[in-house]
Coordinates of C-alpha atoms and ligand atoms in Angstrom, one line a residue:
X1 CA 40.1 12.2 24.8
X2 CA 39.4 10.1 27.8
X3 CA 35.7 9.9 28.7
X4 CA 34.1 9.8 32.1
X5 CA 30.7 8.8 30.9
X6 CA 29.3 6.9 28.0
X7 CA 25.7 7.4 27.0
X8 CA 24.0 5.0 24.7
X9 CA 21.2 6.8 22.8
X10 CA 20.5 10.5 22.1
X11 CA 16.8 10.5 22.9
X12 CA 15.3 12.6 25.7
X13 CA 16.7 10.2 28.4
X14 CA 20.3 10.1 27.0
X15 CA 20.5 13.7 26.0
X16 CA 19.3 15.1 29.4
X17 CA 21.7 12.9 31.3
X18 CA 24.6 13.7 28.9
X19 CA 24.0 17.4 29.5
X20 CA 23.8 16.9 33.3
X21 CA 27.1 15.2 33.3
X22 CA 28.7 17.6 30.9
X23 CA 27.6 20.6 33.2
X24 CA 29.3 18.7 36.0
X25 CA 32.5 18.9 34.0
X26 CA 32.5 15.2 33.0
X27 CA 33.7 14.2 29.5
X28 CA 30.8 12.5 27.8
X29 CA 30.6 10.3 24.7
X30 CA 27.2 9.6 23.2
X31 CA 26.7 6.6 20.9
X32 CA 23.6 7.0 18.6
X33 CA 22.9 4.3 16.1
X34 CA 20.5 6.5 14.0
X35 CA 22.1 9.1 11.7
X36 CA 20.5 11.8 13.8
X37 CA 20.1 13.0 17.4
X38 CA 16.8 13.3 19.4
X39 CA 15.6 9.7 19.3
X40 CA 11.9 9.3 18.7
X41 CA 11.3 13.0 19.1
X42 CA 13.3 13.8 16.0
X43 CA 11.7 16.3 13.6
X44 CA 12.5 16.9 10.0
X45 CA 11.2 19.7 7.7
X46 CA 9.3 18.5 4.6
X47 CA 7.9 21.1 2.1
X48 CA 8.4 23.8 4.8
X49 CA 6.5 21.9 7.5
X50 CA 8.1 20.3 10.5
X51 CA 7.0 16.7 10.9
X52 CA 7.7 14.2 13.8
X53 CA 9.4 11.4 11.9
X54 CA 8.7 8.8 14.5
X55 CA 5.0 9.7 15.2
X56 CA 3.5 12.6 17.1
X57 CA 5.2 13.7 20.3
X58 CA 3.6 16.2 22.7
X59 CA 5.4 17.5 25.7
X60 CA 3.6 17.6 29.0
X61 CA 4.6 17.5 32.7
X62 CA 3.5 18.4 36.2
X63 CA 7.1 18.8 37.3
X64 CA 8.2 22.5 37.4
X65 CA 11.8 21.5 37.7
X66 CA 11.6 19.6 34.4
X67 CA 10.0 22.6 32.6
X68 CA 12.6 25.0 34.1
X69 CA 15.5 22.8 33.0
X70 CA 14.2 22.5 29.4
X71 CA 13.5 26.2 29.2
X72 CA 17.2 26.8 29.3
X73 CA 17.6 25.2 25.8
X74 CA 15.1 27.1 23.8
X75 CA 11.8 29.0 23.8
X76 CA 8.5 27.2 24.2
X77 CA 4.9 28.0 23.3
X78 CA 1.8 27.0 25.0
X79 CA 0.1 24.1 23.3
X80 CA -2.8 22.1 24.6
X81 CA -3.3 18.8 22.7
X82 CA -6.8 17.9 21.4
X83 CA -7.8 14.6 19.9
X84 CA -11.0 13.7 18.1
X85 CA -12.2 10.1 17.3
X86 CA -14.4 9.0 14.5
X87 CA -17.3 7.1 16.1
X88 CA -20.5 6.2 14.2
X89 CA -19.2 8.6 11.5
X90 CA -19.1 11.6 13.9
X91 CA -15.9 13.2 15.1
X92 CA -16.1 13.5 19.0
X93 CA -13.6 14.6 21.6
X94 CA -11.3 11.9 23.0
X95 CA -11.0 11.1 25.8
X96 CA -14.8 10.7 25.8
X97 CA -16.4 13.7 27.5
X98 CA -19.9 15.3 27.8
X99 CA -19.6 16.9 24.5
X100 CA -18.9 13.4 22.9
X101 CA -21.9 12.1 24.7
X102 CA -24.1 14.9 23.4
X103 CA -22.9 14.3 19.8
X104 CA -23.6 10.5 19.9
X105 CA -26.9 10.3 22.0
X106 CA -30.2 12.0 21.6
X107 CA -30.7 14.9 23.9
X108 CA -32.9 13.1 26.6
X109 CA -30.6 10.1 26.8
X110 CA -27.5 12.4 27.1
X111 CA -29.1 14.5 29.8
X112 CA -30.0 11.3 31.8
X113 CA -26.5 9.8 31.5
X114 CA -24.8 13.1 32.5
X115 CA -27.0 13.6 35.5
X116 CA -26.4 10.0 36.7
X117 CA -22.6 10.3 36.1
X118 CA -22.5 13.7 38.0
X119 CA -24.4 12.3 41.0
X120 CA -22.6 9.0 41.2
X121 CA -19.0 10.5 40.8
X122 CA -19.7 13.8 42.5
X123 CA -16.7 16.1 42.5
X124 CA -14.4 13.8 40.4
X125 CA -13.0 15.1 37.1
X126 CA -12.9 11.7 35.4
X127 CA -13.7 8.1 35.8
X128 CA -12.2 4.9 34.3
X129 CA -14.3 2.9 31.8
X130 CA -13.5 -0.1 33.8
X131 CA -15.4 1.5 36.8
X132 CA -18.3 2.4 34.5
X133 CA -18.6 -1.2 33.2
X134 CA -18.6 -2.5 36.7
X135 CA -21.4 -0.2 37.9
X136 CA -24.7 -1.5 39.2
X137 CA -26.8 1.3 37.7
X138 CA -28.0 -0.2 34.3
X139 CA -27.8 3.2 32.5
X140 CA -24.2 4.0 33.6
X141 CA -23.2 0.3 32.9
X142 CA -24.7 0.5 29.4
X143 CA -23.0 3.8 28.7
X144 CA -19.7 2.3 30.0
X145 CA -20.0 -0.7 27.5
X146 CA -20.8 1.8 24.6
X147 CA -17.6 3.7 25.3
X148 CA -15.6 0.5 25.8
X149 CA -16.8 -0.9 22.6
X150 CA -16.6 2.2 20.3
X151 CA -13.5 4.0 21.7
X152 CA -11.5 1.2 23.3
X153 CA -12.2 -2.4 22.0
X154 CA -11.6 -2.3 18.3
X155 CA -8.8 0.4 18.6
X156 CA -6.9 -1.8 21.1
X157 CA -7.4 -4.9 18.9
X158 CA -6.0 -3.0 16.0
X159 CA -3.2 -1.5 17.9
X160 CA -2.0 -4.6 19.8
X161 CA -3.3 -7.4 17.6
X162 CA -4.0 -9.6 20.5
X163 CA -7.4 -10.7 22.0
X164 CA -8.8 -8.1 24.3
X165 CA -8.8 -10.7 27.1
X166 CA -5.0 -10.6 27.0
X167 CA -4.8 -6.9 27.5
X168 CA -3.5 -6.0 31.0
X169 CA -6.2 -4.5 33.2
X170 CA -4.0 -1.5 34.0
X171 CA -4.3 -0.5 30.3
X172 CA -8.1 -0.6 30.4
X173 CA -8.1 1.2 33.8
X174 CA -6.1 4.1 32.2
X175 CA -8.9 4.9 29.7
X176 CA -11.0 7.7 31.2
X177 CA -14.3 9.3 30.6
X178 CA -14.2 13.0 31.5
X179 CA -17.0 14.1 33.7
X180 CA -17.4 17.5 32.0
X181 CA -16.4 19.4 28.9
X182 CA -12.6 19.5 29.3
X183 CA -11.5 18.4 25.9
X184 CA -7.7 18.5 26.5
X185 CA -5.9 15.2 26.0
X186 CA -3.6 15.9 28.9
X187 CA -4.4 17.7 32.1
X188 CA -0.8 18.4 33.1
X189 CA 0.2 21.8 34.5
X190 CA 2.9 22.4 31.8
X191 CA 1.9 21.8 28.2
X192 CA 4.2 23.4 25.7
X193 CA 5.9 22.7 22.5
X194 CA 9.5 23.8 21.6
X195 CA 9.1 26.9 19.4
X196 CA 11.8 25.8 16.9
X197 CA 11.0 22.2 17.1
X198 CA 12.4 19.2 19.1
X199 CA 15.5 18.7 16.9
X200 CA 16.6 22.3 17.5
X201 CA 16.0 21.8 21.3
X202 CA 18.2 18.7 21.3
X203 CA 20.9 20.5 19.4
X204 CA 21.0 23.1 22.1
X205 CA 20.8 20.5 24.8
X206 CA 23.8 18.7 23.5
X207 CA 25.8 21.8 22.6
X208 CA 28.6 21.5 25.2
X209 CA 32.4 21.3 24.8
X210 CA 32.3 18.2 27.1
X211 CA 29.9 16.2 24.8
X212 CA 31.1 14.2 21.8
X213 CA 28.5 12.4 19.6
X214 CA 29.1 9.4 17.4
X215 CA 26.1 9.2 15.1
X216 CA 25.1 6.1 13.0
X217 CA 27.2 3.9 15.5
X218 CA 25.7 1.0 17.3
X219 CA 27.3 1.1 20.8
X220 CA 27.0 -2.7 21.1
X221 CA 29.5 -3.0 18.5
X222 CA 32.1 -1.3 20.8
X223 CA 30.8 -2.2 24.2
X224 CA 30.8 -5.6 25.8
X225 CA 29.9 -6.8 29.2
X226 CA 31.8 -9.7 30.7
X227 CA 32.2 -11.0 34.2
X228 CA 30.7 -7.8 35.9
X229 CA 33.0 -5.6 33.8
X230 CA 32.3 -3.2 31.0
X231 CA 34.7 -3.1 28.0
X232 CA 34.9 -0.4 25.3
X233 CA 36.7 -1.7 22.2
X234 CA 38.1 -4.5 24.4
X235 CA 39.6 -2.1 27.1
X236 CA 38.1 -2.1 30.5
X237 CA 36.0 1.0 31.1
X238 CA 35.7 2.2 34.7
X239 CA 33.5 5.3 34.1
X240 CA 29.7 5.5 34.1
X241 CA 27.6 3.9 31.3
X242 CA 24.0 5.0 30.7
X243 CA 22.1 2.7 28.5
X244 CA 18.7 3.9 27.0
X245 CA 18.2 1.3 24.3
X246 CA 16.2 -1.9 24.6
X247 CA 17.0 -3.9 27.6
X248 CA 16.7 -7.3 25.9
X249 CA 19.1 -6.2 23.1
X250 CA 21.8 -5.2 25.6
X251 CA 22.1 -8.9 26.6
X252 CA 21.9 -10.1 23.0
X253 CA 18.3 -11.6 23.8
X254 CA 19.8 -14.2 26.2
X255 CA 16.5 -14.0 28.1
X256 CA 14.5 -14.1 24.9
X257 CA 13.2 -11.0 23.0
X258 CA 10.7 -8.9 24.8
X259 CA 7.5 -8.3 22.6
X260 CA 6.7 -4.9 21.2
X261 CA 4.5 -3.5 18.5
X262 CA 5.9 -1.6 15.6
X263 CA 4.4 0.9 13.2
X264 CA 4.2 1.6 9.5
X265 CA 4.2 5.5 9.3
X266 CA 2.8 6.8 6.0
X267 CA 3.3 10.5 5.4
X268 CA 1.2 12.3 2.8
X269 CA 1.4 15.8 1.4
X270 CA -2.0 17.4 0.8
X271 CA -2.6 20.5 -1.3
X272 CA -5.0 22.1 1.1
X273 CA -4.5 24.5 4.1
X274 CA -5.9 22.0 6.7
X275 CA -6.8 18.3 6.3
X276 CA -8.7 17.8 9.6
X277 CA -10.2 19.9 12.5
X278 CA -7.6 18.9 15.1
X279 CA -3.9 17.8 15.4
X280 CA -4.9 14.1 15.8
X281 CA -8.0 12.1 14.8
X282 CA -8.3 8.6 16.1
X283 CA -9.9 5.9 14.0
X284 CA -10.9 3.3 16.5
X285 CA -13.2 1.2 14.2
X286 CA -13.5 0.8 10.4
X287 CA -10.3 2.1 9.0
X288 CA -7.0 0.1 8.9
X289 CA -5.0 2.9 10.3
X290 CA -5.3 3.9 14.0
X291 CA -5.0 7.6 13.8
X292 CA -4.1 10.6 11.5
X293 CA -1.8 13.4 12.7
X294 CA -1.7 16.8 11.0
X295 CA 1.7 18.5 11.9
X296 CA 0.8 22.1 11.3
X297 CA -1.2 22.1 14.5
X298 CA 2.1 21.4 16.5
X299 CA 4.4 23.7 14.7
X300 CA 2.0 26.7 14.4
X301 CA 3.4 27.3 10.9
X302 CA 1.1 29.4 8.8
X303 CA 1.4 27.9 5.3
X304 CA -1.4 28.1 2.9
X305 CA -2.6 25.3 0.5
X306 CA -0.2 22.7 1.8
X307 CA -0.2 20.4 4.8
X308 CA 1.4 17.1 5.9
X309 CA -0.5 14.3 7.5
X310 CA 0.6 10.9 9.0
X311 CA -1.3 7.7 8.9
X312 CA -0.3 5.1 11.5
X313 CA -0.6 1.5 10.9
X314 CA 0.2 -0.9 13.8
X315 CA 2.4 -3.9 12.8
X316 CA 4.2 -6.8 14.2
X317 CA 7.7 -6.1 15.5
X318 CA 10.6 -8.3 14.4
X319 CA 13.8 -7.8 16.4
X320 CA 15.8 -9.6 13.7
X321 CA 14.8 -6.8 11.2
X322 CA 17.2 -3.9 11.8
X323 CA 14.8 -1.5 10.1
X324 CA 11.9 -2.4 12.4
X325 CA 11.5 -0.1 15.4
X326 CA 10.1 -1.4 18.7
X327 CA 7.7 1.5 19.4
X328 CA 5.4 0.1 22.0
X329 CA 6.2 -2.5 24.7
X330 CA 3.4 -5.0 25.0
X331 CA 2.3 -5.0 28.7
X332 CA 1.0 -8.3 30.1
X333 CA 1.7 -10.3 33.2
X334 CA 4.0 -12.7 31.3
X335 CA 6.0 -9.9 29.7
X336 CA 6.3 -8.0 33.0
X337 CA 7.8 -11.1 34.6
X338 CA 10.2 -11.5 31.6
X339 CA 11.3 -7.9 32.0
X340 CA 11.7 -8.2 35.8
X341 CA 13.9 -11.3 35.2
X342 CA 16.3 -9.2 33.2
X343 CA 16.2 -6.3 35.7
X344 CA 16.9 -8.6 38.7
X345 CA 19.8 -10.1 36.8
X346 CA 21.0 -6.6 36.1
X347 CA 20.8 -5.6 39.8
X348 CA 22.5 -8.7 41.1
X349 CA 25.3 -9.1 38.6
X350 CA 26.2 -5.8 37.2
X351 CA 25.0 -2.3 37.8
X352 CA 23.0 -0.5 40.5
X353 CA 19.9 1.2 39.2
X354 CA 19.8 4.9 40.2
X355 CA 17.2 7.5 39.9
X356 CA 18.6 10.9 38.8
X357 CA 17.0 14.0 40.3
Ligands
FAD401 C1 4.4 6.9 18.3 C2 4.9 7.4 19.7 C3 4.4 8.6 20.2 C4 4.8 9.0 21.5 N1 4.3 10.2 21.9 C5 4.7 10.7 23.1 C6 4.2 11.9 23.5 O1 3.3 12.5 22.9 N2 4.7 12.4 24.7 C7 5.6 11.8 25.4 O2 6.0 12.3 26.5 N3 6.1 10.6 25.0 C8 5.7 10.0 23.8 N4 6.1 8.8 23.4 C9 7.1 8.1 24.2 C10 8.5 8.9 23.7 O3 8.9 8.2 22.6 C11 9.4 9.0 24.8 O4 8.8 10.0 25.8 C12 10.8 9.6 24.5 O5 11.1 9.7 23.1 C13 11.6 8.6 25.1 O6 13.0 9.0 25.1 P1 14.1 7.9 25.3 O7 15.4 8.6 25.3 O8 13.8 7.0 26.4 O9 14.0 6.9 24.0 P2 14.2 7.1 22.5 O10 13.6 8.4 22.0 O11 13.7 5.9 21.8 O12 15.8 7.2 22.3 C14 16.6 6.1 22.4 C15 17.7 6.3 21.4 O13 18.7 5.3 21.7 C16 19.3 4.8 20.5 N5 19.8 3.5 20.7 C17 19.2 2.4 21.1 N6 20.1 1.4 21.2 C18 21.3 1.9 20.8 C19 22.6 1.3 20.6 N7 22.8 0.0 20.8 N8 23.6 2.1 20.2 C20 23.4 3.4 19.9 N9 22.2 4.0 20.0 C21 21.1 3.3 20.5 C22 18.0 4.8 19.6 O14 18.5 4.9 18.2 C23 17.3 6.1 19.9 O15 17.7 7.2 19.2 C24 5.8 8.3 22.2 C25 6.3 7.1 21.7 C26 5.8 6.6 20.5 C27 6.4 5.4 19.9

């Protein structure tokens, strides 16, 4: 079969684009180097419970078009994600909200801080901890420092293993304090989980006569780029190539490897109905792991005396180790520059970057 489009990677990005092209009557070939589809959203059933093999994935969007598109490929159920964090041995809502404040401060202090926050940020649903720390009012500033230290500082050091001073300000700026009692982790309009799980959703998405999938196949074994041209198995390919893998790997690290963090994911089966009071509990401080996920909260499966949890340990990423997965890009000025260098090279020499609506 002659292909019009080659898609590298069967995660969300690759699978959605493959489907769009297939519906346009294009013949699509997907290369996937893992032995399964769905990328990092892949789910597997262990002891009757669906688990997210690459860490917890929660779907949320404000875009009605995205939601309508995905609804064509399976049923969804309403799911609002809630996260708790262990701070001073108390489980409090994360992002930090007024309930967290009341659980960690005495009543008088909590009332004073809440009143000051409401007056200072009147009408706003949330405020960044960076703004709180930079406040003049000593009560607000002290509270900001408390949240920064207990929710953000140690967690960030654990997660990224670099001095806090090297963390990009944009990361700190994204950490909010909710000015009220909303304890949802996301505020998006559409928050749903696929009823039969992500793997089933991807199976439906890729179920088209125009799509062929090659699993357990590294596309870069077949595809080469030379002199502004793309070759597949040494024959020039004039169709469209969508690449959703790591950008530095595409050019065989000729611009050096971009830095990422990886994870050790440790799954445990527990003989109890529920292990913890919410889907995710963050451990910002004492413990070596960063968070524990309990999957039954996602899948809505009613199973007694059995539950599966996942402990996540952040670790160094080594691009030479094929088993090591680059989960999180490390964002810093230097790394953004490095990334832009690759993207500029791409734009000038090879492909134009397009946004697909
Ligand atoms: C722990 C964790 C939790 C996350 N939680 C959320 C969340 O709750 N909500 C959310 O929206 N997002 C979350 N994300 C981000 C999430 O992973 C993405 O939204 C989504 O999975 C990205 O899809 P993708 O297709 O871009 O990448 P991926 O899912 O990574 O898919 C890329 C695929 O390309 C394949 N591939 C790469 N190179 C090649 C090659 N050379 N040849 C063949 N195949 C190749 C890979 O094997 C992979 O299957 C999370 C990320 C992590 C790491």
